[in-house]
N, CA, C and O atoms as a Tinker XYZ file with bonds, in Angstrom:
   508  protein
     1  N     70.188000   32.346000   70.906000    73     2
     2  CA    69.606000   33.673000   70.967000    64     1     3
     3  C     68.499000   33.720000   69.929000    63     2     4     5
     4  O     68.757000   33.658000   68.727000    81     3
     5  N     67.280000   33.828000   70.396000    73     3     6
     6  CA    66.132000   33.778000   69.491000    64     5     7
     7  C     65.627000   35.171000   69.100000    63     6     8     9
     8  O     65.224000   35.392000   67.958000    81     7
     9  N     65.651000   36.080000   70.028000    73     7    10
    10  CA    65.182000   37.434000   69.732000    64     9    11
    11  C     66.386000   38.366000   69.734000    63    10    12    13
    12  O     67.058000   38.529000   70.752000    81    11
    13  N     66.647000   38.972000   68.590000    73    11    14
    14  CA    67.794000   39.853000   68.481000    64    13    15
    15  C     67.532000   40.905000   67.425000    63    14    16    17
    16  O     66.644000   40.775000   66.582000    81    15
    17  N     68.332000   41.948000   67.500000    73    15    18
    18  CA    68.314000   42.988000   66.480000    64    17    19
    19  C     69.719000   43.060000   65.920000    63    18    20    21
    20  O     70.696000   43.034000   66.667000    81    19
    21  N     69.817000   43.149000   64.619000    73    19    22
    22  CA    71.128000   43.281000   63.999000    64    21    23
    23  C     71.090000   44.442000   63.015000    63    22    24    25
    24  O     70.030000   44.838000   62.530000    81    23
    25  N     72.262000   44.971000   62.735000    73    23    26
    26  CA    72.366000   46.042000   61.758000    64    25    27
    27  C     73.770000   46.032000   61.180000    63    26    28    29
    28  O     74.689000   45.454000   61.759000    81    27
    29  N     73.922000   46.665000   60.052000    73    27    30
    30  CA    75.220000   46.792000   59.411000    64    29    31
    31  C     75.600000   48.263000   59.442000    63    30    32    33
    32  O     74.814000   49.130000   59.060000    81    31
    33  N     76.813000   48.530000   59.901000    73    31    34
    34  CA    77.275000   49.913000   59.987000    64    33    35
    35  C     78.789000   49.939000   59.894000    63    34    36    37
    36  O     79.460000   48.983000   60.283000    81    35
    37  N     79.324000   51.036000   59.378000    73    35    38
    38  CA    80.762000   51.231000   59.356000    64    37    39
    39  C     81.145000   51.921000   60.655000    63    38    40    41
    40  O     81.109000   53.148000   60.750000    81    39
    41  N     81.506000   51.137000   61.641000    73    39    42
    42  CA    81.811000   51.673000   62.965000    64    41    43
    43  C     83.205000   52.273000   63.060000    63    42    44    45
    44  O     83.588000   52.790000   64.110000    81    43
    45  N     83.960000   52.210000   61.978000    73    43    46
    46  CA    85.278000   52.839000   61.969000    64    45    47
    47  C     85.172000   54.316000   61.618000    63    46    48    49
    48  O     86.142000   55.063000   61.738000    81    47
    49  N     84.002000   54.724000   61.188000    73    47    50
    50  CA    83.755000   56.081000   60.727000    64    49    51
    51  C     83.194000   56.925000   61.869000    63    50    52    53
    52  O     82.211000   56.540000   62.500000    81    51
    53  N     83.807000   58.060000   62.131000    73    51    54
    54  CA    83.354000   58.940000   63.206000    64    53    55
    55  C     81.942000   59.478000   62.976000    63    54    56    57
    56  O     81.261000   59.840000   63.935000    81    55
    57  N     81.498000   59.536000   61.738000    73    55    58
    58  CA    80.173000   60.071000   61.447000    64    57    59
    59  C     79.085000   58.999000   61.590000    63    58    60    61
    60  O     77.936000   59.229000   61.211000    81    59
    61  N     79.436000   57.850000   62.126000    73    59    62
    62  CA    78.471000   56.777000   62.366000    64    61    63
    63  C     77.307000   57.306000   63.202000    63    62    64    65
    64  O     77.516000   57.920000   64.249000    81    63
    65  N     76.092000   57.067000   62.738000    73    63    66
    66  CA    74.888000   57.507000   63.449000    64    65    67
    67  C     74.464000   56.424000   64.433000    63    66    68    69
    68  O     73.859000   55.422000   64.052000    81    67
    69  N     74.785000   56.639000   65.682000    73    67    70
    70  CA    74.503000   55.662000   66.732000    64    69    71
    71  C     73.012000   55.575000   66.995000    63    70    72    73
    72  O     72.299000   56.578000   67.013000    81    71
    73  N     72.566000   54.344000   67.199000    73    71    74
    74  CA    71.181000   54.102000   67.584000    64    73    75
    75  C     70.951000   54.647000   68.989000    63    74    76    77
    76  O     71.879000   54.710000   69.796000    81    75
    77  N     69.742000   55.032000   69.270000    73    75    78
    78  CA    69.437000   55.501000   70.626000    64    77    79
    79  C     69.214000   54.322000   71.570000    63    78    80    81
    80  O     69.119000   54.494000   72.785000    81    79
    81  N     69.133000   53.144000   71.004000    73    79    82
    82  CA    68.924000   51.940000   71.804000    64    81    83
    83  C     70.262000   51.426000   72.331000    63    82    84    85
    84  O     71.283000   51.498000   71.648000    81    83
    85  N     70.236000   50.907000   73.558000    73    83    86
    86  CA    71.414000   50.272000   74.131000    64    85    87
    87  C     71.176000   48.773000   74.187000    63    86    88    89
    88  O     70.040000   48.318000   74.327000    81    87
    89  N     72.258000   48.009000   74.077000    73    87    90
    90  CA    72.152000   46.569000   73.929000    64    89    91
    91  C     72.746000   45.824000   75.120000    63    90    92    93
    92  O     73.695000   46.290000   75.750000    81    91
    93  N     72.167000   44.652000   75.417000    73    91    94
    94  CA    72.652000   43.793000   76.502000    64    93    95
    95  C     73.904000   43.035000   76.085000    63    94    96    97
    96  O     74.746000   42.716000   76.925000    81    95
    97  N     74.030000   42.747000   74.799000    73    95    98
    98  CA    75.169000   42.003000   74.278000    64    97    99
    99  C     75.558000   42.572000   72.922000    63    98   100   101
   100  O     74.719000   42.751000   72.039000    81    99
   101  N     76.833000   42.847000   72.777000    73    99   102
   102  CA    77.378000   43.257000   71.481000    64   101   103
   103  C     78.493000   42.281000   71.143000    63   102   104   105
   104  O     79.421000   42.075000   71.925000    81   103
   105  N     78.385000   41.695000   69.983000    73   103   106
   106  CA    79.411000   40.795000   69.469000    64   105   107
   107  C     80.222000   41.581000   68.451000    63   106   108   109
   108  O     79.710000   41.965000   67.400000    81   107
   109  N     81.483000   41.817000   68.769000    73   107   110
   110  CA    82.354000   42.594000   67.885000    64   109   111
   111  C     83.397000   41.656000   67.283000    63   110   112   113
   112  O     84.452000   41.422000   67.874000    81   111
   113  N     83.092000   41.127000   66.112000    73   111   114
   114  CA    84.016000   40.285000   65.350000    64   113   115
   115  C     84.725000   41.241000   64.398000    63   114   116   117
   116  O     84.287000   41.449000   63.267000    81   115
   117  N     85.820000   41.814000   64.868000    73   115   118
   118  CA    86.450000   42.938000   64.179000    64   117   119
   119  C     87.401000   42.487000   63.071000    63   118   120   121
   120  O     87.934000   41.378000   63.114000    81   119
   121  N     87.609000   43.354000   62.080000    73   119   122
   122  CA    88.591000   43.050000   61.046000    64   121   123
   123  C     89.982000   43.000000   61.675000    63   122   124   125
   124  O     90.290000   43.759000   62.594000    81   123
   125  N     90.811000   42.096000   61.167000    73   123   126
   126  CA    92.133000   41.917000   61.765000    64   125   127
   127  C     93.121000   41.416000   60.715000    63   126   128   129
   128  O     92.796000   41.313000   59.532000    81   127
   129  N     94.316000   41.112000   61.166000    73   127   130
   130  CA    95.374000   40.630000   60.275000    64   129   131
   131  C     95.058000   39.272000   59.669000    63   130   132   133
   132  O     95.595000   38.924000   58.617000    81   131
   133  N     94.200000   38.507000   60.314000    73   131   134
   134  CA    93.867000   37.177000   59.818000    64   133   135
   135  C     94.945000   36.147000   60.097000    63   134   136   137
   136  O     94.919000   35.055000   59.531000    81   135
   137  N     95.888000   36.479000   60.959000    73   135   138
   138  CA    97.015000   35.583000   61.225000    64   137   139
   139  C     96.592000   34.233000   61.794000    63   138   140   141
   140  O     97.333000   33.257000   61.678000    81   139
   141  N     95.433000   34.164000   62.395000    73   139   142
   142  CA    94.934000   32.895000   62.916000    64   141   143
   143  C     94.461000   31.942000   61.833000    63   142   144   145
   144  O     94.131000   30.790000   62.118000    81   143
   145  N     94.426000   32.413000   60.592000    73   143   146
   146  CA    93.986000   31.558000   59.478000    64   145   147
   147  C     95.153000   31.029000   58.661000    63   146   148   149
   148  O     94.954000   30.277000   57.707000    81   147
   149  N     96.351000   31.412000   59.023000    73   147   150
   150  CA    97.508000   31.092000   58.192000    64   149   151
   151  C     97.824000   29.599000   58.119000    63   150   152   153
   152  O     98.537000   29.175000   57.210000    81   151
   153  N     97.318000   28.797000   59.041000    73   151   154
   154  CA    97.588000   27.353000   58.948000    64   153   155
   155  C     96.904000   26.751000   57.724000    63   154   156   157
   156  O     97.362000   25.746000   57.180000    81   155
   157  N     95.809000   27.369000   57.295000    73   155   158
   158  CA    95.131000   26.871000   56.094000    64   157   159
   159  C     95.336000   27.773000   54.884000    63   158   160   161
   160  O     94.964000   27.413000   53.767000    81   159
   161  N     95.935000   28.962000   55.107000    73   159   162
   162  CA    96.263000   29.878000   53.999000    64   161   163
   163  C     97.708000   30.357000   54.158000    63   162   164   165
   164  O     97.941000   31.553000   54.335000    81   163
   165  N     98.681000   29.443000   54.098000    73   163   166
   166  CA   100.076000   29.825000   54.354000    64   165   167
   167  C    100.630000   30.849000   53.371000    63   166   168   169
   168  O    101.612000   31.523000   53.682000    81   167
   169  N    100.035000   30.980000   52.215000    73   167   170
   170  CA   100.491000   31.987000   51.254000    64   169   171
   171  C    100.342000   33.400000   51.812000    63   170   172   173
   172  O    101.097000   34.295000   51.431000    81   171
   173  N     99.382000   33.611000   52.708000    73   171   174
   174  CA    99.164000   34.931000   53.303000    64   173   175
   175  C    100.351000   35.360000   54.158000    63   174   176   177
   176  O    100.634000   36.552000   54.274000    81   175
   177  N    101.035000   34.409000   54.747000    73   175   178
   178  CA   102.217000   34.707000   55.553000    64   177   179
   179  C    103.309000   35.312000   54.675000    63   178   180   181
   180  O    104.018000   36.220000   55.110000    81   179
   181  N    103.451000   34.827000   53.461000    73   179   182
   182  CA   104.455000   35.331000   52.534000    64   181   183
   183  C    104.209000   36.810000   52.209000    63   182   184   185
   184  O    105.157000   37.591000   52.118000    81   183
   185  N    102.951000   37.190000   52.036000    73   183   186
   186  CA   102.595000   38.555000   51.642000    64   185   187
   187  C    102.376000   39.491000   52.825000    63   186   188   189
   188  O    102.128000   40.682000   52.634000    81   187
   189  N    102.465000   38.972000   54.027000    73   187   190
   190  CA   102.137000   39.765000   55.211000    64   189   191
   191  C    103.188000   40.843000   55.491000    63   190   192   193
   192  O    104.392000   40.593000   55.426000    81   191
   193  N    102.703000   42.040000   55.800000    73   191   194
   194  CA   103.553000   43.169000   56.166000    64   193   195
   195  C    103.342000   43.427000   57.658000    63   194   196   197
   196  O    102.260000   43.847000   58.066000    81   195
   197  N    104.364000   43.178000   58.469000    73   195   198
   198  CA   104.212000   43.293000   59.923000    64   197   199
   199  C    103.828000   44.698000   60.369000    63   198   200   201
   200  O    103.262000   44.865000   61.449000    81   199
   201  N    104.122000   45.696000   59.569000    73   199   202
   202  CA   103.732000   47.068000   59.915000    64   201   203
   203  C    102.215000   47.252000   59.895000    63   202   204   205
   204  O    101.698000   48.201000   60.484000    81   203
   205  N    101.502000   46.349000   59.221000    73   203   206
   206  CA   100.036000   46.430000   59.136000    64   205   207
   207  C     99.360000   46.089000   60.468000    63   206   208   209
   208  O     98.204000   46.454000   60.681000    81   207
   209  N    100.062000   45.399000   61.357000    73   207   210
   210  CA    99.465000   45.029000   62.643000    64   209   211
   211  C     98.996000   46.275000   63.387000    63   210   212   213
   212  O     97.900000   46.292000   63.948000    81   211
   213  N     99.816000   47.303000   63.391000    73   211   214
   214  CA    99.452000   48.563000   64.047000    64   213   215
   215  C     98.239000   49.218000   63.410000    63   214   216   217
   216  O     97.405000   49.802000   64.102000    81   215
   217  N     98.141000   49.119000   62.083000    73   215   218
   218  CA    96.976000   49.683000   61.383000    64   217   219
   219  C     95.700000   48.940000   61.771000    63   218   220   221
   220  O     94.660000   49.555000   62.006000    81   219
   221  N     95.790000   47.607000   61.836000    73   219   222
   222  CA    94.621000   46.824000   62.241000    64   221   223
   223  C     94.224000   47.169000   63.675000    63   222   224   225
   224  O     93.043000   47.347000   63.971000    81   223
   225  N     95.208000   47.263000   64.559000    73   223   226
   226  CA    94.931000   47.574000   65.971000    64   225   227
   227  C     94.266000   48.945000   66.110000    63   226   228   229
   228  O     93.354000   49.120000   66.918000    81   227
   229  N     94.722000   49.900000   65.325000    73   227   230
   230  CA    94.124000   51.240000   65.351000    64   229   231
   231  C     92.673000   51.207000   64.864000    63   230   232   233
   232  O     91.801000   51.839000   65.461000    81   231
   233  N     92.421000   50.480000   63.797000    73   231   234
   234  CA    91.064000   50.334000   63.275000    64   233   235
   235  C     90.156000   49.666000   64.313000    63   234   236   237
   236  O     89.015000   50.086000   64.507000    81   235
   237  N     90.663000   48.640000   64.971000    73   235   238
   238  CA    89.885000   47.943000   65.993000    64   237   239
   239  C     89.498000   48.895000   67.123000    63   238   240   241
   240  O     88.361000   48.867000   67.594000    81   239
   241  N     90.429000   49.731000   67.558000    73   239   242
   242  CA    90.138000   50.691000   68.635000    64   241   243
   243  C     89.065000   51.691000   68.210000    63   242   244   245
   244  O     88.207000   52.053000   69.016000    81   243
   245  N     89.102000   52.139000   66.962000    73   243   246
   246  CA    88.078000   53.063000   66.460000    64   245   247
   247  C     86.705000   52.407000   66.512000    63   246   248   249
   248  O     85.731000   53.012000   66.960000    81   247
   249  N     86.639000   51.175000   66.055000    73   247   250
   250  CA    85.369000   50.445000   66.049000    64   249   251
   251  C     84.860000   50.274000   67.477000    63   250   252   253
   252  O     83.691000   50.533000   67.762000    81   251
   253  N     85.733000   49.843000   68.357000    73   251   254
   254  CA    85.335000   49.622000   69.751000    64   253   255
   255  C     84.877000   50.916000   70.422000    63   254   256   257
   256  O     83.879000   50.924000   71.144000    81   255
   257  N     85.594000   51.994000   70.187000    73   255   258
   258  CA    85.213000   53.279000   70.778000    64   257   259
   259  C     83.837000   53.724000   70.295000    63   258   260   261
   260  O     83.108000   54.378000   71.040000    81   259
   261  N     83.475000   53.386000   69.080000    73   259   262
   262  CA    82.168000   53.762000   68.540000    64   261   263
   263  C     81.038000   52.843000   68.998000    63   262   264   265
   264  O     79.878000   53.254000   69.018000    81   263
   265  N     81.362000   51.609000   69.364000    73   263   266
   266  CA    80.309000   50.661000   69.737000    64   265   267
   267  C     80.028000   50.648000   71.244000    63   266   268   269
   268  O     78.904000   50.354000   71.652000    81   267
   269  N     81.005000   50.954000   72.058000    73   267   270
   270  CA    80.834000   50.885000   73.518000    64   269   271
   271  C     79.691000   51.765000   74.029000    63   270   272   273
   272  O     78.982000   51.336000   74.939000    81   271
   273  N     79.473000   52.964000   73.497000    73   271   274
   274  CA    78.343000   53.759000   73.994000    64   273   275
   275  C     76.975000   53.085000   73.805000    63   274   276   277
   276  O     76.013000   53.460000   74.474000    81   275
   277  N     76.878000   52.109000   72.914000    73   275   278
   278  CA    75.614000   51.399000   72.688000    64   277   279
   279  C     75.439000   50.195000   73.611000    63   278   280   281
   280  O     74.426000   49.499000   73.543000    81   279
   281  N     76.416000   49.955000   74.463000    73   279   282
   282  CA    76.341000   48.837000   75.409000    64   281   283
   283  C     75.737000   49.336000   76.712000    63   282   284   285
   284  O     76.250000   50.266000   77.333000    81   283
   285  N     74.635000   48.702000   77.118000    73   283   286
   286  CA    73.975000   49.153000   78.339000    64   285   287
   287  C     74.774000   48.755000   79.576000    63   286   288   289
   288  O     75.567000   47.814000   79.541000    81   287
   289  N     74.556000   49.475000   80.658000    73   287   290
   290  CA    75.214000   49.159000   81.927000    64   289   291
   291  C     74.884000   47.719000   82.307000    63   290   292   293
   292  O     73.725000   47.307000   82.256000    81   291
   293  N     75.897000   46.966000   82.682000    73   291   294
   294  CA    75.706000   45.558000   83.011000    64   293   295
   295  C     75.712000   44.655000   81.791000    63   294   296   297
   296  O     75.621000   43.434000   81.919000    81   295
   297  N     75.821000   45.253000   80.598000    73   295   298
   298  CA    75.825000   44.481000   79.358000    64   297   299
   299  C     77.191000   43.883000   79.061000    63   298   300   301
   300  O     78.185000   44.219000   79.704000    81   299
   301  N     77.222000   42.994000   78.079000    73   299   302
   302  CA    78.438000   42.269000   77.732000    64   301   303
   303  C     78.897000   42.597000   76.312000    63   302   304   305
   304  O     78.095000   42.780000   75.397000    81   303
   305  N     80.211000   42.664000   76.170000    73   303   306
   306  CA    80.849000   42.813000   74.869000    64   305   307
   307  C     81.682000   41.561000   74.643000    63   306   308   309
   308  O     82.532000   41.215000   75.464000    81   307
   309  N     81.438000   40.882000   73.524000    73   307   310
   310  CA    82.255000   39.749000   73.130000    64   309   311
   311  C     83.142000   40.217000   71.984000    63   310   312   313
   312  O     82.665000   40.475000   70.880000    81   311
   313  N     84.430000   40.322000   72.258000    73   311   314
   314  CA    85.416000   40.809000   71.300000    64   313   315
   315  C     86.102000   39.599000   70.676000    63   314   316   317
   316  O     86.607000   38.731000   71.389000    81   315
   317  N     86.120000   39.540000   69.334000    73   315   318
   318  CA    86.650000   38.374000   68.633000    64   317   319
   319  C     87.565000   38.810000   67.487000    63   318   320   321
   320  O     87.265000   39.755000   66.757000    81   319
   321  N     88.685000   38.101000   67.348000    73   319   322
   322  CA    89.535000   38.248000   66.171000    64   321   323
   323  C     89.970000   36.859000   65.709000    63   322   324   325
   324  O     89.834000   35.873000   66.434000    81   323
   325  N     90.488000   36.805000   64.506000    73   323   326
   326  CA    91.149000   35.581000   64.030000    64   325   327
   327  C     92.636000   35.894000   63.917000    63   326   328   329
   328  O     93.288000   35.547000   62.932000    81   327
   329  N     93.156000   36.554000   64.943000    73   327   330
   330  CA    94.553000   36.961000   64.995000    64   329   331
   331  C     95.257000   36.269000   66.162000    63   330   332   333
   332  O     94.633000   35.896000   67.155000    81   331
   333  N     96.559000   36.110000   66.015000    73   331   334
   334  CA    97.368000   35.567000   67.104000    64   333   335
   335  C     98.244000   36.651000   67.732000    63   334   336   337
   336  O     99.005000   36.373000   68.658000    81   335
   337  N     98.140000   37.875000   67.236000    73   335   338
   338  CA    99.015000   38.942000   67.700000    64   337   339
   339  C     98.474000   39.644000   68.945000    63   338   340   341
   340  O     97.301000   40.008000   69.019000    81   339
   341  N     99.360000   39.820000   69.915000    73   339   342
   342  CA    99.024000   40.476000   71.183000    64   341   343
   343  C     98.451000   41.883000   70.951000    63   342   344   345
   344  O     97.522000   42.299000   71.644000    81   343
   345  N     99.000000   42.601000   69.991000    73   343   346
   346  CA    98.558000   43.980000   69.721000    64   345   347
   347  C     97.085000   44.027000   69.310000    63   346   348   349
   348  O     96.393000   45.003000   69.598000    81   347
   349  N     96.606000   42.984000   68.642000    73   347   350
   350  CA    95.210000   42.933000   68.205000    64   349   351
   351  C     94.308000   42.263000   69.248000    63   350   352   353
   352  O     93.084000   42.346000   69.145000    81   351
   353  N     94.881000   41.622000   70.220000    73   351   354
   354  CA    94.102000   40.833000   71.170000    64   353   355
   355  C     94.213000   41.377000   72.594000    63   354   356   357
   356  O     93.380000   42.174000   73.026000    81   355
   357  N     95.216000   40.956000   73.301000    73   355   358
   358  CA    95.357000   41.360000   74.710000    64   357   359
   359  C     95.471000   42.872000   74.867000    63   358   360   361
   360  O     94.939000   43.438000   75.822000    81   359
   361  N     96.156000   43.524000   73.944000    73   359   362
   362  CA    96.276000   44.986000   74.041000    64   361   363
   363  C     94.946000   45.680000   73.762000    63   362   364   365
   364  O     94.682000   46.748000   74.316000    81   363
   365  N     94.110000   45.094000   72.919000    73   363   366
   366  CA    92.770000   45.647000   72.689000    64   365   367
   367  C     91.921000   45.507000   73.951000    63   366   368   369
   368  O     91.155000   46.408000   74.293000    81   367
   369  N     92.058000   44.387000   74.632000    73   367   370
   370  CA    91.318000   44.174000   75.886000    64   369   371
   371  C     91.785000   45.185000   76.929000    63   370   372   373
   372  O     90.969000   45.756000   77.653000    81   371
   373  N     93.078000   45.402000   77.004000    73   371   374
   374  CA    93.626000   46.388000   77.944000    64   373   375
   375  C     93.071000   47.783000   77.625000    63   374   376   377
   376  O     92.718000   48.533000   78.535000    81   375
   377  N     92.994000   48.127000   76.340000    73   375   378
   378  CA    92.420000   49.399000   75.901000    64   377   379
   379  C     90.973000   49.527000   76.388000    63   378   380   381
   380  O     90.579000   50.578000   76.893000    81   379
   381  N     90.190000   48.469000   76.240000    73   379   382
   382  CA    88.789000   48.489000   76.679000    64   381   383
   383  C     88.680000   48.662000   78.186000    63   382   384   385
   384  O     87.816000   49.392000   78.670000    81   383
   385  N     89.544000   48.000000   78.916000    73   383   386
   386  CA    89.509000   48.104000   80.369000    64   385   387
   387  C     89.909000   49.502000   80.830000    63   386   388   389
   388  O     89.266000   50.075000   81.710000    81   387
   389  N     90.955000   50.045000   80.246000    73   387   390
   390  CA    91.449000   51.351000   80.676000    64   389   391
   391  C     90.590000   52.508000   80.185000    63   390   392   393
   392  O     90.357000   53.464000   80.924000    81   391
   393  N     90.122000   52.429000   78.954000    73   391   394
   394  CA    89.387000   53.543000   78.364000    64   393   395
   395  C     87.903000   53.557000   78.720000    63   394   396   397
   396  O     87.285000   54.621000   78.760000    81   395
   397  N     87.329000   52.387000   78.979000    73   395   398
   398  CA    85.885000   52.309000   79.189000    64   397   399
   399  C     85.501000   51.603000   80.479000    63   398   400   401
   400  O     84.323000   51.344000   80.722000    81   399
   401  N     86.491000   51.291000   81.303000    73   399   402
   402  CA    86.269000   50.641000   82.596000    64   401   403
   403  C     85.454000   49.352000   82.469000    63   402   404   405
   404  O     84.635000   49.044000   83.335000    81   403
   405  N     85.680000   48.610000   81.403000    73   403   406
   406  CA    85.011000   47.319000   81.255000    64   405   407
   407  C     85.749000   46.284000   82.092000    63   406   408   409
   408  O     86.968000   46.350000   82.255000    81   407
   409  N     84.994000   45.332000   82.618000    73   407   410
   410  CA    85.576000   44.271000   83.438000    64   409   411
   411  C     85.745000   43.019000   82.598000    63   410   412   413
   412  O     84.814000   42.585000   81.920000    81   411
   413  N     86.927000   42.444000   82.645000    73   411   414
   414  CA    87.193000   41.218000   81.906000    64   413   415
   415  C     86.549000   40.039000   82.633000    63   414   416   417
   416  O     86.819000   39.800000   83.810000    81   415
   417  N     85.699000   39.310000   81.920000    73   415   418
   418  CA    85.064000   38.111000   82.456000    64   417   419
   419  C     85.910000   36.893000   82.098000    63   418   420   421
   420  O     86.212000   36.061000   82.953000    81   419
   421  N     86.287000   36.798000   80.829000    73   419   422
   422  CA    87.100000   35.683000   80.363000    64   421   423
   423  C     87.770000   36.061000   79.051000    63   422   424   425
   424  O     87.200000   36.767000   78.219000    81   423
   425  N     89.003000   35.568000   78.888000    73   423   426
   426  CA    89.764000   35.825000   77.680000    64   425   427
   427  C     90.463000   34.516000   77.312000    63   426   428   429
   428  O     91.033000   33.845000   78.173000    81   427
   429  N     90.414000   34.159000   76.024000    73   427   430
   430  CA    90.998000   32.881000   75.628000    64   429   431
   431  C     91.432000   32.879000   74.171000    63   430   432   433
   432  O     90.768000   33.441000   73.301000    81   431
   433  N     92.568000   32.229000   73.931000    73   431   434
   434  CA    93.027000   31.960000   72.573000    64   433   435
   435  C     92.529000   30.559000   72.254000    63   434   436   437
   436  O     92.895000   29.596000   72.927000    81   435
   437  N     91.700000   30.446000   71.235000    73   435   438
   438  CA    91.131000   29.163000   70.835000    64   437   439
   439  C     92.004000   28.607000   69.713000    63   438   440   441
   440  O     91.827000   28.941000   68.541000    81   439
   441  N     92.936000   27.761000   70.095000    73   439   442
   442  CA    93.928000   27.240000   69.149000    64   441   443
   443  C     93.294000   26.240000   68.200000    63   442   444   445
   444  O     92.661000   25.272000   68.621000    81   443
   445  N     93.475000   26.493000   66.914000    73   443   446
   446  CA    92.915000   25.600000   65.909000    64   445   447
   447  C     93.964000   24.940000   65.044000    63   446   448   449
   448  O     93.672000   23.988000   64.321000    81   447
   449  N     95.197000   25.448000   65.115000    73   447   450
   450  CA    96.227000   24.946000   64.214000    64   449   451
   451  C     96.507000   23.453000   64.385000    63   450   452   453
   452  O     96.902000   22.787000   63.427000    81   451
   453  N     96.309000   22.923000   65.581000    73   451   454
   454  CA    96.548000   21.494000   65.788000    64   453   455
   455  C     95.363000   20.638000   65.337000    63   454   456   457
   456  O     95.433000   19.409000   65.348000    81   455
   457  N     94.274000   21.304000   64.940000    73   455   458
   458  CA    93.074000   20.608000   64.459000    64   457   459
   459  C     92.780000   20.939000   62.993000    63   458   460   461
   460  O     91.697000   20.647000   62.484000    81   459
   461  N     93.758000   21.551000   62.327000    73   459   462
   462  CA    93.588000   22.007000   60.945000    64   461   463
   463  C     92.421000   22.984000   60.819000    63   462   464   465
   464  O     91.632000   22.928000   59.876000    81   463
   465  N     92.340000   23.879000   61.800000    73   463   466
   466  CA    91.279000   24.895000   61.849000    64   465   467
   467  C     91.915000   26.247000   62.146000    63   466   468   469
   468  O     93.117000   26.337000   62.394000    81   467
   469  N     91.112000   27.279000   62.118000    73   467   470
   470  CA    91.595000   28.619000   62.430000    64   469   471
   471  C     91.811000   28.774000   63.932000    63   470   472   473
   472  O     91.154000   28.125000   64.746000    81   471
   473  N     92.747000   29.650000   64.272000    73   471   474
   474  CA    92.961000   30.044000   65.655000    64   473   475
   475  C     92.224000   31.359000   65.863000    63   474   476   477
   476  O     92.364000   32.294000   65.074000    81   475
   477  N     91.440000   31.421000   66.928000    73   475   478
   478  CA    90.639000   32.606000   67.226000    64   477   479
   479  C     90.970000   33.123000   68.614000    63   478   480   481
   480  O     91.427000   32.375000   69.478000    81   479
   481  N     90.737000   34.401000   68.816000    73   479   482
   482  CA    90.867000   35.023000   70.126000    64   481   483
   483  C     89.501000   35.544000   70.509000    63   482   484   485
   484  O     88.796000   36.116000   69.678000    81   483
   485  N     89.122000   35.352000   71.755000    73   483   486
   486  CA    87.836000   35.857000   72.230000    64   485   487
   487  C     87.999000   36.390000   73.650000    63   486   488   489
   488  O     88.689000   35.799000   74.480000    81   487
   489  N     87.356000   37.506000   73.901000    73   487   490
   490  CA    87.340000   38.091000   75.240000    64   489   491
   491  C     85.925000   38.574000   75.535000    63   490   492   493
   492  O     85.314000   39.287000   74.738000    81   491
   493  N     85.422000   38.173000   76.687000    73   491   494
   494  CA    84.118000   38.609000   77.144000    64   493   495
   495  C     84.323000   39.654000   78.231000    63   494   496   497
   496  O     84.995000   39.401000   79.231000    81   495
   497  N     83.739000   40.829000   78.025000    73   495   498
   498  CA    83.872000   41.926000   78.977000    64   497   499
   499  C     82.491000   42.416000   79.401000    63   498   500   501
   500  O     81.520000   42.315000   78.651000    81   499
   501  N     82.427000   42.945000   80.608000    73   499   502
   502  CA    81.151000   43.442000   81.150000    64   501   503
   503  C     81.295000   44.928000   81.456000    63   502   504   505
   504  O     82.314000   45.388000   81.972000    81   503
   505  N     80.236000   45.661000   81.119000    73   503   506
   506  CA    80.219000   47.111000   81.370000    64   505   507
   507  C     79.719000   47.382000   82.774000    63   506   508
   508  O     79.629000   48.539000   83.184000    81   507
């Protein structure tokens, strides 16, 4: 991708000032539990509070709800986490499909633990 526009914004905040421009592609690498990184940071598993999964999932939905209006018709959303939890991954995709009528193009768990790398989740959706 050679020509692009990027910006930094707190999309979890309802007072986010949305751009009037709509985009063909939005890459949403959202904050998450980080559970896909635990193969290289096993100490995080010790400190992990399973009740936080719901908090992360809620934050992700807020971000997604704020970014979807900036996606043009026919545009693509690439949703990414470094989580292995269904609540942060497949359930987020289901939320996007039900709440915004996005069509799932492809969804995949990119396993890294067998390669001494992070495990990532990615879903490509079309508006």
